[in-house]
């Protein structure tokens, strides 16, 4: 098992939820946590525990961002006017690796980060290899010509388990996507319930 796959499965097991909706998630078979005492860990979570779990789930969903990365995004959402939880989700969805994943260019958000890192993607015709690059409304994200026949790309487009959300306009024949608008929480097709309001509460108290 690759390190990336094991990380993905570890996050699912830790959360007790199939957070990406993947058919091979171990949670589909066992809903308890990892380790020999996993089945006994069913204690009711405190308010702090619920807030921490909400933060870990959202952070894990986007490729298990580091705490420093996630905190920086949260701080920016907090500085802006409006609902901090909604703004947080919007900023996370503007990450280039998230857009590549949403456009179904690759199968997982982990693969999206690697795909961008390896220089397979352009934004408005310019190569960008920074997964955290923030996409703006109207930006056109394309797979570079020499990368369009990669197996990972062709397999991901065929995935039936998720659809491209309506805040992206995709043309898989050209392997391009246009970022139409920044989504709100209700627009984002999370397979499980995300609670950014609890994330806001967590950082407000800690």
Coordinates of C-alpha atoms in Angstrom, one line a residue:
X1 CA 0.0 0.0 0.0
X2 CA 1.4 3.4 -0.9
X3 CA 2.0 6.0 1.8
X4 CA -0.7 8.2 0.2
X5 CA -3.3 5.4 0.2
X6 CA -2.5 4.5 3.8
X7 CA -2.8 8.1 4.8
X8 CA -6.2 8.3 3.1
X9 CA -7.4 5.2 4.9
X10 CA -6.0 6.3 8.2
X11 CA -8.0 9.6 8.0
X12 CA -11.2 7.7 7.2
X13 CA -10.7 5.3 10.1
X14 CA -9.8 8.0 12.5
X15 CA -12.9 10.0 11.6
X16 CA -15.1 6.9 11.5
X17 CA -16.5 8.2 8.2
X18 CA -15.8 7.7 4.5
X19 CA -15.0 11.4 4.0
X20 CA -14.3 11.2 0.2
X21 CA -17.1 8.7 -0.6
X22 CA -14.6 6.2 -2.0
X23 CA -15.8 2.6 -2.6
X24 CA -12.6 1.1 -1.2
X25 CA -12.7 3.0 2.1
X26 CA -12.1 0.6 5.1
X27 CA -15.0 2.4 6.9
X28 CA -17.4 0.7 4.5
X29 CA -16.5 -2.5 6.3
X30 CA -15.6 -1.3 9.8
X31 CA -17.1 1.9 11.2
X32 CA -15.0 1.9 14.4
X33 CA -11.6 3.6 14.8
X34 CA -8.1 2.2 14.1
X35 CA -6.1 0.1 16.6
X36 CA -6.9 -2.8 18.9
X37 CA -9.1 -0.6 21.1
X38 CA -11.0 1.0 18.2
X39 CA -14.3 -0.8 18.8
X40 CA -14.4 0.5 22.4
X41 CA -13.9 4.2 21.4
X42 CA -17.5 5.1 21.2
X43 CA -17.6 7.6 24.1
X44 CA -19.7 10.7 23.6
X45 CA -17.5 13.6 22.5
X46 CA -17.3 16.8 24.4
X47 CA -18.0 20.2 22.7
X48 CA -14.2 20.5 22.3
X49 CA -14.0 17.0 20.8
X50 CA -16.7 17.7 18.3
X51 CA -15.1 21.0 17.3
X52 CA -11.6 19.3 17.0
X53 CA -13.1 16.5 14.9
X54 CA -14.9 18.9 12.6
X55 CA -11.5 20.7 12.0
X56 CA -9.6 17.5 11.5
X57 CA -12.3 16.2 9.0
X58 CA -12.3 19.4 6.9
X59 CA -8.4 19.6 7.0
X60 CA -8.1 15.9 6.1
X61 CA -10.5 16.2 3.3
X62 CA -8.3 18.6 1.4
X63 CA -5.3 16.2 1.4
X64 CA -4.5 16.4 5.1
X65 CA -3.2 19.9 5.1
X66 CA -0.7 20.8 7.8
X67 CA -2.1 22.8 10.8
X68 CA 0.0 25.8 9.7
X69 CA -1.5 25.8 6.2
X70 CA -5.1 25.3 7.5
X71 CA -4.7 28.0 10.2
X72 CA -3.4 30.5 7.6
X73 CA -6.5 29.9 5.4
X74 CA -8.8 30.2 8.4
X75 CA -7.1 33.5 9.4
X76 CA -7.8 34.9 6.0
X77 CA -11.4 33.8 6.1
X78 CA -11.7 35.4 9.5
X79 CA -10.3 38.7 8.2
X80 CA -12.9 39.0 5.5
X81 CA -16.4 40.3 5.9
X82 CA -19.1 37.7 6.0
X83 CA -19.7 34.2 7.5
X84 CA -16.3 32.9 8.4
X85 CA -17.3 29.2 8.0
X86 CA -18.7 29.8 4.5
X87 CA -15.6 31.9 3.5
X88 CA -13.3 29.1 4.8
X89 CA -15.0 26.6 2.5
X90 CA -14.8 29.0 -0.4
X91 CA -11.0 29.6 0.1
X92 CA -10.4 25.8 0.4
X93 CA -12.3 25.2 -2.9
X94 CA -10.2 27.9 -4.6
X95 CA -7.0 25.9 -4.1
X96 CA -5.7 24.7 -7.4
X97 CA -5.4 21.1 -6.2
X98 CA -9.0 21.2 -5.1
X99 CA -10.2 22.5 -8.5
X100 CA -8.2 19.8 -10.3
X101 CA -9.9 17.2 -8.1
X102 CA -13.4 18.7 -8.5
X103 CA -12.9 18.8 -12.3
X104 CA -12.3 15.0 -12.2
X105 CA -8.8 15.3 -13.8
X106 CA -7.6 12.9 -11.1
X107 CA -9.2 10.4 -8.8
X108 CA -8.2 11.8 -5.4
X109 CA -7.2 15.1 -3.8
X110 CA -3.9 13.5 -2.9
X111 CA -3.3 12.7 -6.6
X112 CA -4.4 16.3 -7.5
X113 CA -1.6 17.7 -5.3
X114 CA 1.0 15.5 -6.9
X115 CA -0.4 16.2 -10.4
X116 CA -0.1 20.0 -9.9
X117 CA 3.4 19.5 -8.3
X118 CA 4.6 17.7 -11.3
X119 CA 3.8 20.5 -13.6
X120 CA 0.9 19.0 -15.5
X121 CA -1.5 21.9 -15.1
X122 CA -1.8 25.5 -16.5
X123 CA -3.9 28.4 -15.3
X124 CA -4.8 30.9 -18.1
X125 CA -2.1 29.3 -20.3
X126 CA 0.7 29.5 -17.7
X127 CA 2.2 26.5 -16.0
X128 CA 1.5 26.5 -12.2
X129 CA 3.0 23.8 -10.0
X130 CA 1.9 25.1 -6.6
X131 CA -1.1 23.1 -5.2
X132 CA -2.1 25.9 -2.9
X133 CA -2.3 28.5 -5.7
X134 CA -5.6 30.4 -5.4
X135 CA -7.8 30.2 -8.5
X136 CA -10.0 33.2 -9.2
X137 CA -13.4 33.4 -10.8
X138 CA -13.1 33.2 -14.6
X139 CA -9.7 31.4 -14.5
X140 CA -9.2 28.6 -17.0
X141 CA -7.5 25.5 -15.7
X142 CA -6.1 23.1 -18.3
X143 CA -4.1 19.9 -18.4
X144 CA -0.9 20.5 -20.4
X145 CA -0.9 19.0 -23.9
X146 CA 1.9 16.5 -23.2
X147 CA 0.0 15.2 -20.1
X148 CA -3.4 14.6 -21.7
X149 CA -2.8 10.9 -22.3
X150 CA -1.7 10.0 -18.8
X151 CA -3.5 6.9 -17.4
X152 CA -4.5 8.6 -14.1
X153 CA -6.3 11.3 -16.1
X154 CA -8.2 8.9 -18.3
X155 CA -9.3 6.7 -15.4
X156 CA -10.5 9.7 -13.3
X157 CA -12.8 11.1 -16.0
X158 CA -14.6 7.7 -16.0
X159 CA -15.3 7.7 -12.3
X160 CA -19.0 7.4 -11.6
X161 CA -18.8 8.0 -7.9
X162 CA -18.8 11.8 -8.1
X163 CA -20.0 14.6 -10.5
X164 CA -18.4 17.9 -11.4
X165 CA -20.1 20.6 -9.3
X166 CA -21.9 23.5 -11.1
X167 CA -19.4 26.2 -10.0
X168 CA -17.0 24.6 -12.5
X169 CA -17.5 24.4 -16.3
X170 CA -15.6 21.4 -17.6
X171 CA -14.8 20.2 -21.1
X172 CA -13.2 16.7 -20.7
X173 CA -12.5 16.5 -24.4
X174 CA -10.1 19.4 -24.0
X175 CA -9.2 18.6 -20.4
X176 CA -10.0 22.1 -19.3
X177 CA -12.2 23.7 -16.6
X178 CA -13.3 27.2 -15.9
X179 CA -13.8 28.3 -12.3
X180 CA -17.2 30.1 -12.6
X181 CA -17.7 31.2 -9.0
X182 CA -16.6 30.7 -5.5
X183 CA -19.0 28.2 -3.9
X184 CA -20.8 28.3 -0.6
X185 CA -21.0 25.3 1.7
X186 CA -24.3 24.1 0.2
X187 CA -22.7 24.1 -3.3
X188 CA -19.8 21.8 -2.4
X189 CA -20.5 18.0 -3.0
X190 CA -19.0 16.7 0.2
X191 CA -19.9 13.0 0.7
X192 CA -20.2 13.6 4.5
X193 CA -21.5 16.5 6.5
X194 CA -18.9 19.2 7.0
X195 CA -19.4 21.6 9.9
X196 CA -17.2 24.7 9.3
X197 CA -19.2 26.5 12.0
X198 CA -17.6 24.1 14.6
X199 CA -14.2 24.9 13.1
X200 CA -14.9 28.6 13.7
X201 CA -15.9 27.7 17.3
X202 CA -12.7 25.7 17.8
X203 CA -10.4 28.5 16.7
X204 CA -12.4 31.1 18.6
X205 CA -11.7 29.2 21.9
X206 CA -8.2 27.9 21.2

